[in-house]
Amino acid sequence: MAEDEQEPGGISRKSFITAVGVGALALPAAVSAATPAEARTRPQAPRQLTPTPKCDDGDDDPTPPQMEGPYFKPGSPERTNLVTSGMPGTRLSLTGIVYSLSCAPVGRALLDFWQADYYGRYDNVTYTLRGHQYTDAAGRFSLQTIVPGLYPGRTRHIHVKVQAPNQPILTTQLYFPGEPRNSSDPLYDPELLMKVSTAPTGRTARFDFVLQVP
């Protein structure tokens, strides 16, 4: 090929070599780098959200049941705050929603909570750290309590009975992540783990129940 023969695109061989040698050959507009302003205006791929603990596919499994244990006591007072003045222990705020199998919030669902105190003891005489409440129209509940203590053979847990109006009762237990005894407690179920985080006044937890109702 002659020195000035045309390269594809109409550029002479001499011009092509010279331009490449000095780095001056401009890229075609279609492949040129975008300016910062152009990059900011390009459509972004949608962010993938983490599924919530409930109904991520419209037909989720119901919350697993667990044994009642020997310390349930009927007739607990209706209240959302189980903490009394001077009670030792780390404060815990537990919130969540009660759903049906079709992912509809269950209003006026009954939740009856009971648990051990800071020292791992249950009050079987009165109603310390025992109480029931009802969800609001959006299926929401909120409980103020403490992180329960440990006792032989068990990891930390909170007992609860949940019942949609005129439906069967779900009896189960809620667990804390990262507890050393989770691996040795024969009743522990990772599906019943609460989402727990540290707050300025103690700890916060979240758990959504899915009841076996339409």
PDB file of C-alpha atoms in Angstrom:
ATOM      1  CA  MET A   1       0.000   0.000   0.000  1.00  0.00           C
ATOM      2  CA  ALA A   2       1.286   3.480  -0.870  1.00  0.00           C
ATOM      3  CA  GLU A   3       2.119   5.774   2.034  1.00  0.00           C
ATOM      4  CA  ASP A   4      -0.830   8.070   1.275  1.00  0.00           C
ATOM      5  CA  GLU A   5      -3.281   5.296   0.414  1.00  0.00           C
ATOM      6  CA  GLN A   6      -6.628   5.681   2.072  1.00  0.00           C
ATOM      7  CA  GLU A   7      -7.447   3.790   5.275  1.00  0.00           C
ATOM      8  CA  PRO A   8     -11.081   2.759   5.875  1.00  0.00           C
ATOM      9  CA  GLY A   9     -13.111   5.829   6.705  1.00  0.00           C
ATOM     10  CA  GLY A  10     -11.316   8.142   4.259  1.00  0.00           C
ATOM     11  CA  ILE A  11      -8.186   8.883   6.365  1.00  0.00           C
ATOM     12  CA  SER A  12      -4.820   8.608   4.607  1.00  0.00           C
ATOM     13  CA  ARG A  13      -2.267   6.124   5.991  1.00  0.00           C
ATOM     14  CA  LYS A  14       0.151   8.980   6.794  1.00  0.00           C
ATOM     15  CA  SER A  15      -2.507  11.001   8.578  1.00  0.00           C
ATOM     16  CA  PHE A  16      -3.702   7.900  10.466  1.00  0.00           C
ATOM     17  CA  ILE A  17      -0.195   7.014  11.697  1.00  0.00           C
ATOM     18  CA  THR A  18       0.563  10.614  12.627  1.00  0.00           C
ATOM     19  CA  ALA A  19      -2.681  11.001  14.524  1.00  0.00           C
ATOM     20  CA  VAL A  20      -2.200   7.756  16.446  1.00  0.00           C
ATOM     21  CA  GLY A  21       1.371   8.654  17.244  1.00  0.00           C
ATOM     22  CA  VAL A  22       0.400  11.893  18.963  1.00  0.00           C
ATOM     23  CA  GLY A  23      -2.825  10.560  20.481  1.00  0.00           C
ATOM     24  CA  ALA A  24      -4.899  13.096  18.595  1.00  0.00           C
ATOM     25  CA  LEU A  25      -7.265  10.763  16.751  1.00  0.00           C
ATOM     26  CA  ALA A  26     -10.776  11.601  17.951  1.00  0.00           C
ATOM     27  CA  LEU A  27     -13.150   8.767  18.755  1.00  0.00           C
ATOM     28  CA  PRO A  28     -16.401   8.640  16.814  1.00  0.00           C
ATOM     29  CA  ALA A  29     -19.217  10.403  18.583  1.00  0.00           C
ATOM     30  CA  ALA A  30     -21.041   7.114  19.172  1.00  0.00           C
ATOM     31  CA  VAL A  31     -18.244   5.748  21.368  1.00  0.00           C
ATOM     32  CA  SER A  32     -16.862   8.918  22.943  1.00  0.00           C
ATOM     33  CA  ALA A  33     -16.765   9.063  26.735  1.00  0.00           C
ATOM     34  CA  ALA A  34     -19.790  10.641  28.410  1.00  0.00           C
ATOM     35  CA  THR A  35     -19.377  13.901  30.244  1.00  0.00           C
ATOM     36  CA  PRO A  36     -20.173  13.915  33.988  1.00  0.00           C
ATOM     37  CA  ALA A  37     -23.439  15.713  33.275  1.00  0.00           C
ATOM     38  CA  GLU A  38     -24.446  13.099  30.714  1.00  0.00           C
ATOM     39  CA  ALA A  39     -23.586  10.283  33.126  1.00  0.00           C
ATOM     40  CA  ARG A  40     -25.817  11.803  35.777  1.00  0.00           C
ATOM     41  CA  THR A  41     -28.772  11.972  33.419  1.00  0.00           C
ATOM     42  CA  ARG A  42     -28.532   8.389  32.186  1.00  0.00           C
ATOM     43  CA  PRO A  43     -31.318   6.149  33.504  1.00  0.00           C
ATOM     44  CA  GLN A  44     -30.134   4.023  36.445  1.00  0.00           C
ATOM     45  CA  ALA A  45     -30.927   0.348  36.895  1.00  0.00           C
ATOM     46  CA  PRO A  46     -33.640  -0.163  39.537  1.00  0.00           C
ATOM     47  CA  ARG A  47     -32.274  -0.949  43.011  1.00  0.00           C
ATOM     48  CA  GLN A  48     -33.126  -4.465  44.199  1.00  0.00           C
ATOM     49  CA  LEU A  49     -34.999  -4.276  47.492  1.00  0.00           C
ATOM     50  CA  THR A  50     -34.609  -6.872  50.215  1.00  0.00           C
ATOM     51  CA  PRO A  51     -37.878  -8.773  50.698  1.00  0.00           C
ATOM     52  CA  THR A  52     -39.660  -8.060  53.952  1.00  0.00           C
ATOM     53  CA  PRO A  53     -40.005 -10.906  56.479  1.00  0.00           C
ATOM     54  CA  LYS A  54     -43.587 -11.384  55.332  1.00  0.00           C
ATOM     55  CA  CYS A  55     -45.225 -12.173  52.032  1.00  0.00           C
ATOM     56  CA  ASP A  56     -42.371 -11.517  49.618  1.00  0.00           C
ATOM     57  CA  ASP A  57     -44.103 -13.454  46.866  1.00  0.00           C
ATOM     58  CA  GLY A  58     -47.784 -13.094  47.690  1.00  0.00           C
ATOM     59  CA  ASP A  59     -47.992 -16.666  48.986  1.00  0.00           C
ATOM     60  CA  ASP A  60     -45.527 -16.955  51.844  1.00  0.00           C
ATOM     61  CA  ASP A  61     -45.296 -19.728  54.417  1.00  0.00           C
ATOM     62  CA  PRO A  62     -47.048 -19.188  57.737  1.00  0.00           C
ATOM     63  CA  THR A  63     -45.003 -18.437  60.861  1.00  0.00           C
ATOM     64  CA  PRO A  64     -43.828 -21.758  62.371  1.00  0.00           C
ATOM     65  CA  PRO A  65     -45.483 -22.849  65.631  1.00  0.00           C
ATOM     66  CA  GLN A  66     -43.536 -23.855  68.719  1.00  0.00           C
ATOM     67  CA  MET A  67     -44.379 -25.419  72.047  1.00  0.00           C
ATOM     68  CA  GLU A  68     -46.143 -23.368  74.713  1.00  0.00           C
ATOM     69  CA  GLY A  69     -43.790 -24.416  77.500  1.00  0.00           C
ATOM     70  CA  PRO A  70     -44.634 -24.724  81.194  1.00  0.00           C
ATOM     71  CA  TYR A  71     -44.906 -21.024  82.058  1.00  0.00           C
ATOM     72  CA  PHE A  72     -47.941 -19.748  80.158  1.00  0.00           C
ATOM     73  CA  LYS A  73     -50.544 -18.128  82.390  1.00  0.00           C
ATOM     74  CA  PRO A  74     -53.959 -17.113  80.982  1.00  0.00           C
ATOM     75  CA  GLY A  75     -55.665 -13.880  81.911  1.00  0.00           C
ATOM     76  CA  SER A  76     -52.795 -11.448  81.357  1.00  0.00           C
ATOM     77  CA  PRO A  77     -53.656  -7.732  81.467  1.00  0.00           C
ATOM     78  CA  GLU A  78     -54.175  -5.825  78.230  1.00  0.00           C
ATOM     79  CA  ARG A  79     -51.151  -3.559  77.831  1.00  0.00           C
ATOM     80  CA  THR A  80     -48.386  -2.728  75.363  1.00  0.00           C
ATOM     81  CA  ASN A  81     -45.743  -1.882  77.985  1.00  0.00           C
ATOM     82  CA  LEU A  82     -44.487  -4.711  80.219  1.00  0.00           C
ATOM     83  CA  VAL A  83     -41.756  -2.633  81.883  1.00  0.00           C
ATOM     84  CA  THR A  84     -42.347  -1.513  85.472  1.00  0.00           C
ATOM     85  CA  SER A  85     -40.498   1.121  87.483  1.00  0.00           C
ATOM     86  CA  GLY A  86     -37.041  -0.017  88.565  1.00  0.00           C
ATOM     87  CA  MET A  87     -37.136  -3.198  86.483  1.00  0.00           C
ATOM     88  CA  PRO A  88     -33.564  -4.306  85.628  1.00  0.00           C
ATOM     89  CA  GLY A  89     -32.630  -5.261  82.099  1.00  0.00           C
ATOM     90  CA  THR A  90     -31.964  -3.794  78.663  1.00  0.00           C
ATOM     91  CA  ARG A  91     -35.038  -2.113  77.247  1.00  0.00           C
ATOM     92  CA  LEU A  92     -36.465  -3.722  74.103  1.00  0.00           C
ATOM     93  CA  SER A  93     -38.991  -2.222  71.689  1.00  0.00           C
ATOM     94  CA  LEU A  94     -40.615  -4.916  69.507  1.00  0.00           C
ATOM     95  CA  THR A  95     -42.813  -3.950  66.579  1.00  0.00           C
ATOM     96  CA  GLY A  96     -44.315  -5.733  63.597  1.00  0.00           C
ATOM     97  CA  ILE A  97     -47.390  -6.551  61.544  1.00  0.00           C
ATOM     98  CA  VAL A  98     -49.687  -9.565  61.543  1.00  0.00           C
ATOM     99  CA  TYR A  99     -50.543 -10.777  58.022  1.00  0.00           C
ATOM    100  CA  SER A 100     -52.774 -13.415  56.502  1.00  0.00           C
ATOM    101  CA  LEU A 101     -51.545 -15.907  53.888  1.00  0.00           C
ATOM    102  CA  SER A 102     -52.727 -13.509  51.183  1.00  0.00           C
ATOM    103  CA  CYS A 103     -50.524 -10.759  52.665  1.00  0.00           C
ATOM    104  CA  ALA A 104     -53.477  -8.779  53.985  1.00  0.00           C
ATOM    105  CA  PRO A 105     -52.918  -7.114  57.374  1.00  0.00           C
ATOM    106  CA  VAL A 106     -55.012  -8.662  60.134  1.00  0.00           C
ATOM    107  CA  GLY A 107     -56.745  -6.055  62.256  1.00  0.00           C
ATOM    108  CA  ARG A 108     -57.776  -6.834  65.847  1.00  0.00           C
ATOM    109  CA  ALA A 109     -55.482  -9.855  66.000  1.00  0.00           C
ATOM    110  CA  LEU A 110     -54.721 -10.867  69.574  1.00  0.00           C
ATOM    111  CA  LEU A 111     -51.085 -11.145  70.705  1.00  0.00           C
ATOM    112  CA  ASP A 112     -50.350 -12.513  74.184  1.00  0.00           C
ATOM    113  CA  PHE A 113     -46.677 -12.182  75.266  1.00  0.00           C
ATOM    114  CA  TRP A 114     -44.826 -13.707  78.208  1.00  0.00           C
ATOM    115  CA  GLN A 115     -41.130 -14.033  79.000  1.00  0.00           C
ATOM    116  CA  ALA A 116     -38.408 -14.461  81.609  1.00  0.00           C
ATOM    117  CA  ASP A 117     -37.046 -11.484  83.530  1.00  0.00           C
ATOM    118  CA  TYR A 118     -33.469 -10.203  83.590  1.00  0.00           C
ATOM    119  CA  TYR A 119     -32.454 -13.106  85.849  1.00  0.00           C
ATOM    120  CA  GLY A 120     -34.087 -15.781  83.684  1.00  0.00           C
ATOM    121  CA  ARG A 121     -37.099 -16.238  85.964  1.00  0.00           C
ATOM    122  CA  TYR A 122     -40.825 -16.314  85.123  1.00  0.00           C
ATOM    123  CA  ASP A 123     -43.376 -14.725  87.400  1.00  0.00           C
ATOM    124  CA  ASN A 124     -46.009 -17.425  87.946  1.00  0.00           C
ATOM    125  CA  VAL A 125     -47.772 -15.594  90.795  1.00  0.00           C
ATOM    126  CA  THR A 126     -48.650 -12.236  89.278  1.00  0.00           C
ATOM    127  CA  TYR A 127     -48.311 -10.919  85.707  1.00  0.00           C
ATOM    128  CA  THR A 128     -44.822  -9.435  85.582  1.00  0.00           C
ATOM    129  CA  LEU A 129     -43.592  -9.395  81.969  1.00  0.00           C
ATOM    130  CA  ARG A 130     -46.923 -10.730  80.747  1.00  0.00           C
ATOM    131  CA  GLY A 131     -49.520  -8.917  78.705  1.00  0.00           C
ATOM    132  CA  HIS A 132     -51.803  -9.046  75.691  1.00  0.00           C
ATOM    133  CA  GLN A 133     -52.777  -6.514  73.057  1.00  0.00           C
ATOM    134  CA  TYR A 134     -54.615  -6.209  69.728  1.00  0.00           C
ATOM    135  CA  THR A 135     -53.331  -5.078  66.353  1.00  0.00           C
ATOM    136  CA  ASP A 136     -54.683  -1.894  64.828  1.00  0.00           C
ATOM    137  CA  ALA A 137     -56.588  -1.754  61.516  1.00  0.00           C
ATOM    138  CA  ALA A 138     -53.275  -2.017  59.606  1.00  0.00           C
ATOM    139  CA  GLY A 139     -52.255  -5.162  61.505  1.00  0.00           C
ATOM    140  CA  ARG A 140     -49.550  -3.369  63.513  1.00  0.00           C
ATOM    141  CA  PHE A 141     -48.481  -4.088  67.071  1.00  0.00           C
ATOM    142  CA  SER A 142     -45.900  -2.568  69.417  1.00  0.00           C
ATOM    143  CA  LEU A 143     -44.468  -3.992  72.634  1.00  0.00           C
ATOM    144  CA  GLN A 144     -42.212  -2.346  75.211  1.00  0.00           C
ATOM    145  CA  THR A 145     -40.340  -4.910  77.313  1.00  0.00           C
ATOM    146  CA  ILE A 146     -36.794  -5.976  78.266  1.00  0.00           C
ATOM    147  CA  VAL A 147     -34.312  -8.431  76.784  1.00  0.00           C
ATOM    148  CA  PRO A 148     -35.087 -11.685  78.645  1.00  0.00           C
ATOM    149  CA  GLY A 149     -32.429 -13.385  80.744  1.00  0.00           C
ATOM    150  CA  LEU A 150     -31.047 -16.871  80.290  1.00  0.00           C
ATOM    151  CA  TYR A 151     -31.887 -20.031  82.168  1.00  0.00           C
ATOM    152  CA  PRO A 152     -30.527 -23.586  81.843  1.00  0.00           C
ATOM    153  CA  GLY A 153     -31.181 -25.337  78.547  1.00  0.00           C
ATOM    154  CA  ARG A 154     -32.569 -22.369  76.616  1.00  0.00           C
ATOM    155  CA  THR A 155     -31.351 -19.469  74.548  1.00  0.00           C
ATOM    156  CA  ARG A 156     -32.973 -16.022  74.843  1.00  0.00           C
ATOM    157  CA  HIS A 157     -36.561 -16.051  73.629  1.00  0.00           C
ATOM    158  CA  ILE A 158     -39.977 -14.439  73.970  1.00  0.00           C
ATOM    159  CA  HIS A 159     -43.187 -16.481  74.004  1.00  0.00           C
ATOM    160  CA  VAL A 160     -46.266 -15.316  72.124  1.00  0.00           C
ATOM    161  CA  LYS A 161     -49.716 -16.501  71.119  1.00  0.00           C
ATOM    162  CA  VAL A 162     -51.230 -14.854  68.042  1.00  0.00           C
ATOM    163  CA  GLN A 163     -54.846 -15.218  66.959  1.00  0.00           C
ATOM    164  CA  ALA A 164     -56.835 -13.623  64.167  1.00  0.00           C
ATOM    165  CA  PRO A 165     -60.463 -12.955  65.152  1.00  0.00           C
ATOM    166  CA  ASN A 166     -62.375 -16.246  65.408  1.00  0.00           C
ATOM    167  CA  GLN A 167     -59.430 -18.242  64.056  1.00  0.00           C
ATOM    168  CA  PRO A 168     -57.057 -20.875  65.513  1.00  0.00           C
ATOM    169  CA  ILE A 169     -54.271 -19.738  67.856  1.00  0.00           C
ATOM    170  CA  LEU A 170     -50.641 -19.725  66.746  1.00  0.00           C
ATOM    171  CA  THR A 171     -48.321 -20.434  69.685  1.00  0.00           C
ATOM    172  CA  THR A 172     -44.654 -19.750  68.990  1.00  0.00           C
ATOM    173  CA  GLN A 173     -41.414 -18.205  70.273  1.00  0.00           C
ATOM    174  CA  LEU A 174     -39.206 -15.377  68.999  1.00  0.00           C
ATOM    175  CA  TYR A 175     -35.405 -15.476  69.049  1.00  0.00           C
ATOM    176  CA  PHE A 176     -32.468 -13.063  69.066  1.00  0.00           C
ATOM    177  CA  PRO A 177     -29.708 -13.201  66.423  1.00  0.00           C
ATOM    178  CA  GLY A 178     -26.110 -13.803  67.421  1.00  0.00           C
ATOM    179  CA  GLU A 179     -26.855 -15.573  70.694  1.00  0.00           C
ATOM    180  CA  PRO A 180     -24.229 -18.231  71.587  1.00  0.00           C
ATOM    181  CA  ARG A 181     -26.906 -20.621  72.821  1.00  0.00           C
ATOM    182  CA  ASN A 182     -28.876 -20.572  69.574  1.00  0.00           C
ATOM    183  CA  SER A 183     -26.770 -23.457  68.300  1.00  0.00           C
ATOM    184  CA  SER A 184     -27.388 -25.632  71.362  1.00  0.00           C
ATOM    185  CA  ASP A 185     -31.069 -24.913  72.051  1.00  0.00           C
ATOM    186  CA  PRO A 186     -33.094 -27.801  70.531  1.00  0.00           C
ATOM    187  CA  LEU A 187     -36.127 -25.541  70.052  1.00  0.00           C
ATOM    188  CA  TYR A 188     -34.315 -22.729  68.265  1.00  0.00           C
ATOM    189  CA  ASP A 189     -35.621 -22.028  64.751  1.00  0.00           C
ATOM    190  CA  PRO A 190     -33.887 -19.441  62.511  1.00  0.00           C
ATOM    191  CA  GLU A 191     -37.233 -18.706  60.833  1.00  0.00           C
ATOM    192  CA  LEU A 192     -38.295 -17.151  64.146  1.00  0.00           C
ATOM    193  CA  LEU A 193     -35.376 -14.741  64.417  1.00  0.00           C
ATOM    194  CA  MET A 194     -36.287 -11.140  65.088  1.00  0.00           C
ATOM    195  CA  LYS A 195     -34.420  -8.351  63.301  1.00  0.00           C
ATOM    196  CA  VAL A 196     -32.658  -6.686  66.227  1.00  0.00           C
ATOM    197  CA  SER A 197     -30.577  -3.507  66.348  1.00  0.00           C
ATOM    198  CA  THR A 198     -29.109  -1.267  69.015  1.00  0.00           C
ATOM    199  CA  ALA A 199     -30.899   1.967  69.873  1.00  0.00           C
ATOM    200  CA  PRO A 200     -29.919   4.893  72.143  1.00  0.00           C
ATOM    201  CA  THR A 201     -32.257   3.663  74.879  1.00  0.00           C
ATOM    202  CA  GLY A 202     -31.717  -0.079  74.451  1.00  0.00           C
ATOM    203  CA  ARG A 203     -32.557  -2.354  71.545  1.00  0.00           C
ATOM    204  CA  THR A 204     -35.228  -2.449  68.840  1.00  0.00           C
ATOM    205  CA  ALA A 205     -36.643  -5.579  67.227  1.00  0.00           C
ATOM    206  CA  ARG A 206     -38.958  -6.351  64.329  1.00  0.00           C
ATOM    207  CA  PHE A 207     -40.970  -9.445  63.513  1.00  0.00           C
ATOM    208  CA  ASP A 208     -43.933  -9.898  61.159  1.00  0.00           C
ATOM    209  CA  PHE A 209     -46.276 -12.833  61.697  1.00  0.00           C
ATOM    210  CA  VAL A 210     -48.011 -14.690  58.871  1.00  0.00           C
ATOM    211  CA  LEU A 211     -51.068 -16.537  60.134  1.00  0.00           C
ATOM    212  CA  GLN A 212     -52.569 -19.568  58.454  1.00  0.00           C
ATOM    213  CA  VAL A 213     -55.782 -17.749  57.540  1.00  0.00           C
ATOM    214  CA  PRO A 214     -56.973 -16.704  54.063  1.00  0.00           C
TER     215      PRO A 214
END
